[in-house]
């Protein structure tokens, strides 16, 4: 089970780096020269919308795989059964003592 978890973590990191790279390589929606001077080139409400190119499709697939690996990691971590809380590790290290206040004098 731990080998699958490590494999999924490595795959998740690779997909996230790939997703970052693909998003950074894409041009903006209005990145052409006409947009610099205020022209849109089309009369549609949100600008011209062409067919999805390769980078757009790669972004979509990478996002889907990223979400699937995220859900898979969540399920695998929940099934390990051990307590992975940040606060659970503090119970043995930082012991606190409670004292009762002294009774008030009348």
Short mmCIF file of N, CA, C and O in Angstrom, two decimals:
data_model
loop_
_atom_site.label_atom_id
_atom_site.label_comp_id
_atom_site.label_asym_id
_atom_site.label_seq_id
_atom_site.Cartn_x
_atom_site.Cartn_y
_atom_site.Cartn_z
N UNK A 1 0.82 -1.19 0.00
CA UNK A 1 0.00 0.00 0.00
C UNK A 1 0.87 1.26 0.00
O UNK A 1 0.53 2.24 -0.63
N UNK A 2 2.00 1.21 0.70
CA UNK A 2 2.87 2.39 0.74
C UNK A 2 3.56 2.62 -0.60
O UNK A 2 3.82 3.77 -0.95
N UNK A 3 3.85 1.56 -1.34
CA UNK A 3 4.48 1.73 -2.65
C UNK A 3 3.52 2.43 -3.60
O UNK A 3 3.93 3.30 -4.39
N UNK A 4 2.25 2.08 -3.52
CA UNK A 4 1.24 2.74 -4.35
C UNK A 4 1.10 4.20 -3.95
O UNK A 4 0.95 5.07 -4.81
N UNK A 5 1.20 4.48 -2.68
CA UNK A 5 1.11 5.85 -2.20
C UNK A 5 2.28 6.68 -2.70
O UNK A 5 2.09 7.80 -3.19
N UNK A 6 3.49 6.13 -2.62
CA UNK A 6 4.66 6.85 -3.12
C UNK A 6 4.59 7.06 -4.63
O UNK A 6 4.95 8.12 -5.14
N UNK A 7 4.12 6.07 -5.35
CA UNK A 7 3.96 6.20 -6.80
C UNK A 7 2.96 7.29 -7.15
O UNK A 7 3.19 8.09 -8.06
N UNK A 8 1.87 7.33 -6.40
CA UNK A 8 0.85 8.34 -6.66
C UNK A 8 1.34 9.74 -6.32
O UNK A 8 1.01 10.70 -7.02
N UNK A 9 2.15 9.86 -5.27
CA UNK A 9 2.70 11.17 -4.92
C UNK A 9 3.66 11.65 -6.01
O UNK A 9 3.62 12.82 -6.42
N UNK A 10 4.51 10.77 -6.49
CA UNK A 10 5.45 11.15 -7.56
C UNK A 10 4.69 11.53 -8.83
O UNK A 10 5.00 12.54 -9.48
N UNK A 11 3.69 10.76 -9.17
CA UNK A 11 2.86 11.06 -10.34
C UNK A 11 2.15 12.39 -10.17
O UNK A 11 2.05 13.19 -11.11
N UNK A 12 1.67 12.67 -8.98
CA UNK A 12 0.97 13.92 -8.69
C UNK A 12 1.90 15.12 -8.85
O UNK A 12 1.51 16.14 -9.42
N UNK A 13 3.12 15.00 -8.38
CA UNK A 13 4.09 16.09 -8.50
C UNK A 13 4.45 16.32 -9.96
O UNK A 13 4.54 17.46 -10.43
N UNK A 14 4.65 15.25 -10.71
CA UNK A 14 4.99 15.38 -12.14
C UNK A 14 3.85 16.04 -12.90
O UNK A 14 4.07 16.94 -13.72
N UNK A 15 2.63 15.62 -12.62
CA UNK A 15 1.47 16.21 -13.30
C UNK A 15 1.33 17.68 -12.92
O UNK A 15 1.02 18.52 -13.78
N UNK A 16 1.56 18.03 -11.67
CA UNK A 16 1.43 19.43 -11.27
C UNK A 16 2.49 20.30 -11.93
O UNK A 16 2.19 21.42 -12.38
N UNK A 17 3.72 19.81 -12.05
CA UNK A 17 4.75 20.58 -12.75
C UNK A 17 4.44 20.72 -14.23
O UNK A 17 4.65 21.78 -14.83
N UNK A 18 3.91 19.64 -14.83
CA UNK A 18 3.52 19.70 -16.23
C UNK A 18 2.37 20.70 -16.43
O UNK A 18 2.38 21.48 -17.38
N UNK A 19 1.43 20.71 -15.52
CA UNK A 19 0.30 21.63 -15.60
C UNK A 19 0.76 23.07 -15.48
O UNK A 19 0.29 23.95 -16.22
N UNK A 20 1.68 23.34 -14.60
CA UNK A 20 2.23 24.69 -14.47
C UNK A 20 2.92 25.11 -15.75
O UNK A 20 2.73 26.23 -16.24
N UNK A 21 3.71 24.23 -16.33
CA UNK A 21 4.41 24.56 -17.57
C UNK A 21 3.47 24.80 -18.73
O UNK A 21 3.65 25.75 -19.51
N UNK A 22 2.44 23.98 -18.87
CA UNK A 22 1.50 24.14 -19.98
C UNK A 22 0.70 25.42 -19.84
O UNK A 22 0.46 26.12 -20.83
N UNK A 23 0.31 25.77 -18.62
CA UNK A 23 -0.44 27.01 -18.43
C UNK A 23 0.44 28.22 -18.72
O UNK A 23 -0.02 29.20 -19.34
N UNK A 24 1.70 28.16 -18.33
CA UNK A 24 2.58 29.29 -18.59
C UNK A 24 2.94 29.44 -20.07
O UNK A 24 3.27 30.54 -20.51
N UNK A 25 2.87 28.37 -20.83
CA UNK A 25 3.17 28.46 -22.26
C UNK A 25 2.03 29.05 -23.09
O UNK A 25 2.25 29.50 -24.20
N UNK A 26 0.84 29.04 -22.55
CA UNK A 26 -0.31 29.50 -23.32
C UNK A 26 -0.32 31.01 -23.46
O UNK A 26 0.13 31.73 -22.58
N UNK A 27 -0.86 31.46 -24.58
CA UNK A 27 -1.06 32.88 -24.79
C UNK A 27 -2.33 33.31 -24.09
O UNK A 27 -3.23 32.50 -23.87
N UNK A 28 -2.40 34.57 -23.78
CA UNK A 28 -3.62 35.10 -23.19
C UNK A 28 -4.73 35.13 -24.23
O UNK A 28 -4.53 34.92 -25.43
N UNK A 29 -5.93 35.41 -23.76
CA UNK A 29 -7.09 35.41 -24.65
C UNK A 29 -6.99 36.53 -25.69
O UNK A 29 -7.40 36.38 -26.82
N UNK A 30 -6.44 37.66 -25.29
CA UNK A 30 -6.32 38.80 -26.20
C UNK A 30 -4.87 39.18 -26.38
O UNK A 30 -4.48 40.32 -26.20
N UNK A 31 -4.04 38.24 -26.72
CA UNK A 31 -2.61 38.49 -26.79
C UNK A 31 -2.14 38.91 -28.18
O UNK A 31 -0.95 39.04 -28.40
N UNK A 32 -3.04 39.14 -29.11
CA UNK A 32 -2.61 39.54 -30.45
C UNK A 32 -2.38 41.05 -30.51
O UNK A 32 -2.61 41.77 -29.57
N UNK A 33 -1.91 41.55 -31.64
CA UNK A 33 -1.55 42.95 -31.78
C UNK A 33 -2.78 43.86 -31.76
O UNK A 33 -2.73 44.97 -31.24
N UNK A 34 -3.90 43.38 -32.28
CA UNK A 34 -5.11 44.20 -32.29
C UNK A 34 -5.60 44.48 -30.88
O UNK A 34 -6.18 45.53 -30.61
N UNK A 35 -5.38 43.58 -29.96
CA UNK A 35 -5.82 43.78 -28.58
C UNK A 35 -5.02 44.88 -27.90
O UNK A 35 -5.50 45.52 -26.97
N UNK A 36 -3.79 45.10 -28.35
CA UNK A 36 -2.97 46.15 -27.75
C UNK A 36 -3.55 47.53 -28.03
O UNK A 36 -3.37 48.46 -27.26
N UNK A 37 -4.28 47.66 -29.14
CA UNK A 37 -4.87 48.95 -29.50
C UNK A 37 -6.37 48.98 -29.27
O UNK A 37 -7.05 49.87 -29.75
N UNK A 38 -6.92 48.00 -28.57
CA UNK A 38 -8.33 48.02 -28.22
C UNK A 38 -9.24 47.27 -29.15
O UNK A 38 -10.42 47.17 -28.90
N UNK A 39 -8.76 46.72 -30.24
CA UNK A 39 -9.62 45.99 -31.17
C UNK A 39 -9.74 44.53 -30.79
O UNK A 39 -8.80 43.93 -30.30
N UNK A 40 -10.90 43.97 -31.00
CA UNK A 40 -11.12 42.56 -30.68
C UNK A 40 -11.07 41.67 -31.90
O UNK A 40 -10.81 40.50 -31.79
N UNK A 41 -11.38 42.18 -33.05
CA UNK A 41 -11.32 41.37 -34.26
C UNK A 41 -12.59 40.59 -34.53
O UNK A 41 -12.69 39.89 -35.51
N UNK A 42 -13.55 40.70 -33.65
CA UNK A 42 -14.81 39.99 -33.82
C UNK A 42 -15.89 40.73 -33.05
O UNK A 42 -15.60 41.51 -32.15
N UNK A 43 -17.13 40.49 -33.40
CA UNK A 43 -18.23 41.18 -32.75
C UNK A 43 -18.87 40.36 -31.64
O UNK A 43 -19.94 40.69 -31.17
N UNK A 44 -18.25 39.29 -31.24
CA UNK A 44 -18.81 38.48 -30.17
C UNK A 44 -18.60 39.17 -28.82
O UNK A 44 -17.78 40.07 -28.70
N UNK A 45 -19.33 38.75 -27.81
CA UNK A 45 -19.30 39.42 -26.52
C UNK A 45 -17.95 39.27 -25.82
O UNK A 45 -17.47 40.20 -25.19
N UNK A 46 -17.34 38.11 -25.92
CA UNK A 46 -16.09 37.87 -25.21
C UNK A 46 -14.90 37.69 -26.13
O UNK A 46 -13.92 37.09 -25.76
N UNK A 47 -14.97 38.18 -27.34
CA UNK A 47 -13.86 38.05 -28.27
C UNK A 47 -13.99 36.80 -29.11
O UNK A 47 -14.86 35.95 -28.89
N UNK A 48 -13.12 36.64 -30.09
CA UNK A 48 -13.19 35.48 -30.97
C UNK A 48 -12.82 34.20 -30.23
O UNK A 48 -11.92 34.19 -29.40
N UNK A 49 -13.52 33.16 -30.51
CA UNK A 49 -13.25 31.87 -29.87
C UNK A 49 -13.02 30.85 -30.96
O UNK A 49 -13.96 30.41 -31.63
N UNK A 50 -11.79 30.47 -31.15
CA UNK A 50 -11.47 29.47 -32.16
C UNK A 50 -11.52 28.07 -31.57
O UNK A 50 -11.91 27.85 -30.43
N UNK A 51 -11.13 27.13 -32.38
CA UNK A 51 -11.08 25.75 -31.90
C UNK A 51 -9.95 25.60 -30.88
O UNK A 51 -8.97 26.33 -30.89
N UNK A 52 -10.13 24.69 -29.97
CA UNK A 52 -9.12 24.48 -28.93
C UNK A 52 -7.85 23.92 -29.55
O UNK A 52 -7.88 22.94 -30.29
N UNK A 53 -6.74 24.54 -29.25
CA UNK A 53 -5.47 24.06 -29.80
C UNK A 53 -4.88 23.00 -28.88
O UNK A 53 -5.48 22.59 -27.88
N UNK A 54 -3.70 22.56 -29.19
CA UNK A 54 -3.07 21.46 -28.45
C UNK A 54 -2.79 21.82 -26.99
O UNK A 54 -3.02 21.01 -26.10
N UNK A 55 -2.34 23.05 -26.74
CA UNK A 55 -2.04 23.43 -25.37
C UNK A 55 -3.29 23.48 -24.50
O UNK A 55 -3.26 23.13 -23.32
N UNK A 56 -4.41 23.90 -25.08
CA UNK A 56 -5.66 23.93 -24.33
C UNK A 56 -6.11 22.52 -23.98
O UNK A 56 -6.55 22.26 -22.85
N UNK A 57 -5.98 21.61 -24.91
CA UNK A 57 -6.36 20.22 -24.64
C UNK A 57 -5.44 19.58 -23.61
O UNK A 57 -5.89 18.85 -22.72
N UNK A 58 -4.12 19.87 -23.70
CA UNK A 58 -3.19 19.35 -22.72
C UNK A 58 -3.47 19.89 -21.32
O UNK A 58 -3.35 19.17 -20.33
N UNK A 59 -3.87 21.17 -21.26
CA UNK A 59 -4.21 21.75 -19.97
C UNK A 59 -5.43 21.06 -19.37
O UNK A 59 -5.47 20.75 -18.18
N UNK A 60 -6.43 20.79 -20.21
CA UNK A 60 -7.64 20.13 -19.72
C UNK A 60 -7.33 18.73 -19.21
O UNK A 60 -7.76 18.34 -18.11
N UNK A 61 -6.58 17.96 -19.98
CA UNK A 61 -6.25 16.59 -19.56
C UNK A 61 -5.38 16.58 -18.32
O UNK A 61 -5.57 15.75 -17.42
N UNK A 62 -4.41 17.50 -18.24
CA UNK A 62 -3.55 17.57 -17.06
C UNK A 62 -4.35 17.95 -15.82
O UNK A 62 -4.10 17.42 -14.73
N UNK A 63 -5.31 18.86 -15.98
CA UNK A 63 -6.14 19.25 -14.84
C UNK A 63 -7.00 18.09 -14.36
O UNK A 63 -7.17 17.88 -13.16
N UNK A 64 -7.53 17.31 -15.31
CA UNK A 64 -8.35 16.15 -14.94
C UNK A 64 -7.49 15.12 -14.20
O UNK A 64 -7.89 14.59 -13.15
N UNK A 65 -6.30 14.83 -14.72
CA UNK A 65 -5.41 13.87 -14.06
C UNK A 65 -4.96 14.38 -12.69
O UNK A 65 -4.81 13.60 -11.75
N UNK A 66 -4.74 15.69 -12.58
CA UNK A 66 -4.37 16.28 -11.29
C UNK A 66 -5.47 16.07 -10.27
O UNK A 66 -5.21 15.71 -9.11
N UNK A 67 -6.71 16.29 -10.68
CA UNK A 67 -7.84 16.09 -9.76
C UNK A 67 -8.01 14.62 -9.38
O UNK A 67 -8.30 14.30 -8.22
N UNK A 68 -7.81 13.73 -10.34
CA UNK A 68 -7.94 12.30 -10.06
C UNK A 68 -6.85 11.85 -9.08
O UNK A 68 -7.14 11.10 -8.13
N UNK A 69 -5.62 12.30 -9.29
CA UNK A 69 -4.56 11.92 -8.36
C UNK A 69 -4.77 12.55 -6.99
O UNK A 69 -4.43 11.93 -5.97
N UNK A 70 -5.34 13.75 -6.94
CA UNK A 70 -5.64 14.37 -5.65
C UNK A 70 -6.67 13.56 -4.88
O UNK A 70 -6.52 13.31 -3.68
N UNK A 71 -7.72 13.14 -5.57
CA UNK A 71 -8.75 12.32 -4.93
C UNK A 71 -8.17 10.97 -4.53
O UNK A 71 -8.45 10.45 -3.44
N UNK A 72 -7.35 10.39 -5.37
CA UNK A 72 -6.72 9.11 -5.05
C UNK A 72 -5.82 9.20 -3.84
O UNK A 72 -5.81 8.31 -2.98
N UNK A 73 -5.05 10.29 -3.73
CA UNK A 73 -4.20 10.48 -2.55
C UNK A 73 -5.03 10.66 -1.29
O UNK A 73 -4.68 10.14 -0.23
N UNK A 74 -6.13 11.35 -1.41
CA UNK A 74 -7.00 11.54 -0.26
C UNK A 74 -7.58 10.22 0.22
O UNK A 74 -7.61 9.93 1.43
N UNK A 75 -8.02 9.40 -0.72
CA UNK A 75 -8.59 8.10 -0.36
C UNK A 75 -7.54 7.18 0.24
O UNK A 75 -7.77 6.52 1.26
N UNK A 76 -6.35 7.15 -0.35
CA UNK A 76 -5.29 6.29 0.18
C UNK A 76 -4.84 6.73 1.57
O UNK A 76 -4.56 5.89 2.43
N UNK A 77 -4.75 8.02 1.79
CA UNK A 77 -4.34 8.50 3.11
C UNK A 77 -5.42 8.22 4.15
O UNK A 77 -5.10 7.98 5.32
N UNK A 78 -6.67 8.25 3.76
CA UNK A 78 -7.75 7.96 4.70
C UNK A 78 -7.80 6.48 5.05
O UNK A 78 -8.18 6.10 6.15
N UNK A 79 -7.39 5.62 4.12
CA UNK A 79 -7.44 4.18 4.36
C UNK A 79 -6.24 3.64 5.11
O UNK A 79 -6.25 2.48 5.50
N UNK A 80 -5.22 4.44 5.29
CA UNK A 80 -4.06 3.93 6.02
C UNK A 80 -4.38 3.67 7.48
O UNK A 80 -3.72 2.88 8.13
N UNK A 81 -5.39 4.33 8.00
CA UNK A 81 -5.86 4.04 9.34
C UNK A 81 -5.15 4.76 10.45
O UNK A 81 -5.68 4.91 11.53
N UNK A 82 -3.94 5.20 10.23
CA UNK A 82 -3.23 5.89 11.31
C UNK A 82 -3.66 7.35 11.34
O UNK A 82 -4.15 7.90 10.37
N UNK A 83 -3.45 7.95 12.48
CA UNK A 83 -3.86 9.33 12.69
C UNK A 83 -2.78 10.25 12.14
O UNK A 83 -1.65 10.22 12.61
N UNK A 84 -3.11 11.04 11.14
CA UNK A 84 -2.14 11.93 10.50
C UNK A 84 -2.40 13.39 10.84
O UNK A 84 -2.08 14.27 10.08
N UNK A 85 -2.98 13.64 11.98
CA UNK A 85 -3.27 15.00 12.37
C UNK A 85 -2.01 15.68 12.86
O UNK A 85 -1.13 15.06 13.45
N UNK A 86 -1.92 16.97 12.64
CA UNK A 86 -0.79 17.73 13.13
C UNK A 86 -0.82 17.78 14.65
O UNK A 86 0.22 17.70 15.31
N UNK A 87 -1.99 17.88 15.21
CA UNK A 87 -2.11 17.99 16.66
C UNK A 87 -1.92 16.66 17.38
O UNK A 87 -1.65 16.64 18.57
N UNK A 88 -2.08 15.54 16.68
CA UNK A 88 -1.96 14.25 17.35
C UNK A 88 -0.52 13.97 17.75
O UNK A 88 -0.27 13.27 18.72
N UNK A 89 0.46 14.50 17.06
CA UNK A 89 1.85 14.28 17.41
C UNK A 89 2.29 15.09 18.61
O UNK A 89 3.32 14.82 19.21
N UNK A 90 1.53 16.09 18.99
CA UNK A 90 1.91 16.94 20.10
C UNK A 90 1.50 16.38 21.45
O UNK A 90 1.95 16.86 22.47
N UNK A 91 0.64 15.39 21.47
CA UNK A 91 0.12 14.91 22.75
C UNK A 91 1.21 14.29 23.62
O UNK A 91 1.20 14.43 24.83
N UNK A 92 2.17 13.62 23.03
CA UNK A 92 3.22 12.99 23.81
C UNK A 92 4.37 13.92 24.12
O UNK A 92 5.15 13.66 25.02
N UNK A 93 4.51 15.01 23.41
CA UNK A 93 5.68 15.86 23.56
C UNK A 93 5.46 17.02 24.52
O UNK A 93 6.32 17.36 25.29
N UNK A 94 4.33 17.64 24.43
CA UNK A 94 4.08 18.82 25.25
C UNK A 94 2.99 18.51 26.25
O UNK A 94 1.82 18.67 25.97
N UNK A 95 3.40 18.05 27.41
CA UNK A 95 2.41 17.73 28.45
C UNK A 95 2.16 18.98 29.27
O UNK A 95 3.09 19.65 29.72
N UNK A 96 0.91 19.26 29.42
CA UNK A 96 0.54 20.42 30.21
C UNK A 96 -0.10 19.94 31.51
O UNK A 96 -0.73 18.88 31.56
N UNK A 97 0.09 20.72 32.52
CA UNK A 97 -0.55 20.40 33.80
C UNK A 97 -1.54 21.50 34.12
O UNK A 97 -1.27 22.68 33.89
N UNK A 98 -2.66 21.09 34.64
CA UNK A 98 -3.67 22.06 35.03
C UNK A 98 -3.69 22.16 36.54
O UNK A 98 -3.64 21.15 37.25
N UNK A 99 -3.75 23.35 37.00
CA UNK A 99 -3.85 23.56 38.43
C UNK A 99 -5.16 24.29 38.72
O UNK A 99 -5.65 25.05 37.90
N UNK A 100 -5.69 24.02 39.86
CA UNK A 100 -6.91 24.73 40.24
C UNK A 100 -6.53 25.97 41.00
O UNK A 100 -5.56 25.99 41.77
N UNK A 101 -7.27 27.03 40.80
CA UNK A 101 -6.93 28.26 41.50
C UNK A 101 -7.21 28.12 43.00
O UNK A 101 -8.04 27.33 43.44
N UNK A 102 -6.49 28.88 43.75
CA UNK A 102 -6.67 28.85 45.20
C UNK A 102 -8.03 29.41 45.54
O UNK A 102 -8.53 30.32 44.88
N UNK A 103 -8.68 28.87 46.58
CA UNK A 103 -10.00 29.40 46.95
C UNK A 103 -9.88 30.83 47.44
O UNK A 103 -8.90 31.23 48.08
N UNK A 104 -10.86 31.60 47.11
CA UNK A 104 -10.87 33.01 47.49
C UNK A 104 -11.06 33.14 49.00
O UNK A 104 -11.86 32.43 49.59
N UNK A 105 -10.34 34.05 49.61
CA UNK A 105 -10.47 34.31 51.05
C UNK A 105 -11.65 35.22 51.30
O UNK A 105 -11.84 36.17 50.58
N UNK A 106 -12.39 34.92 52.36
CA UNK A 106 -13.55 35.73 52.70
C UNK A 106 -13.30 36.66 53.83
O UNK A 106 -12.58 36.62 54.68
#
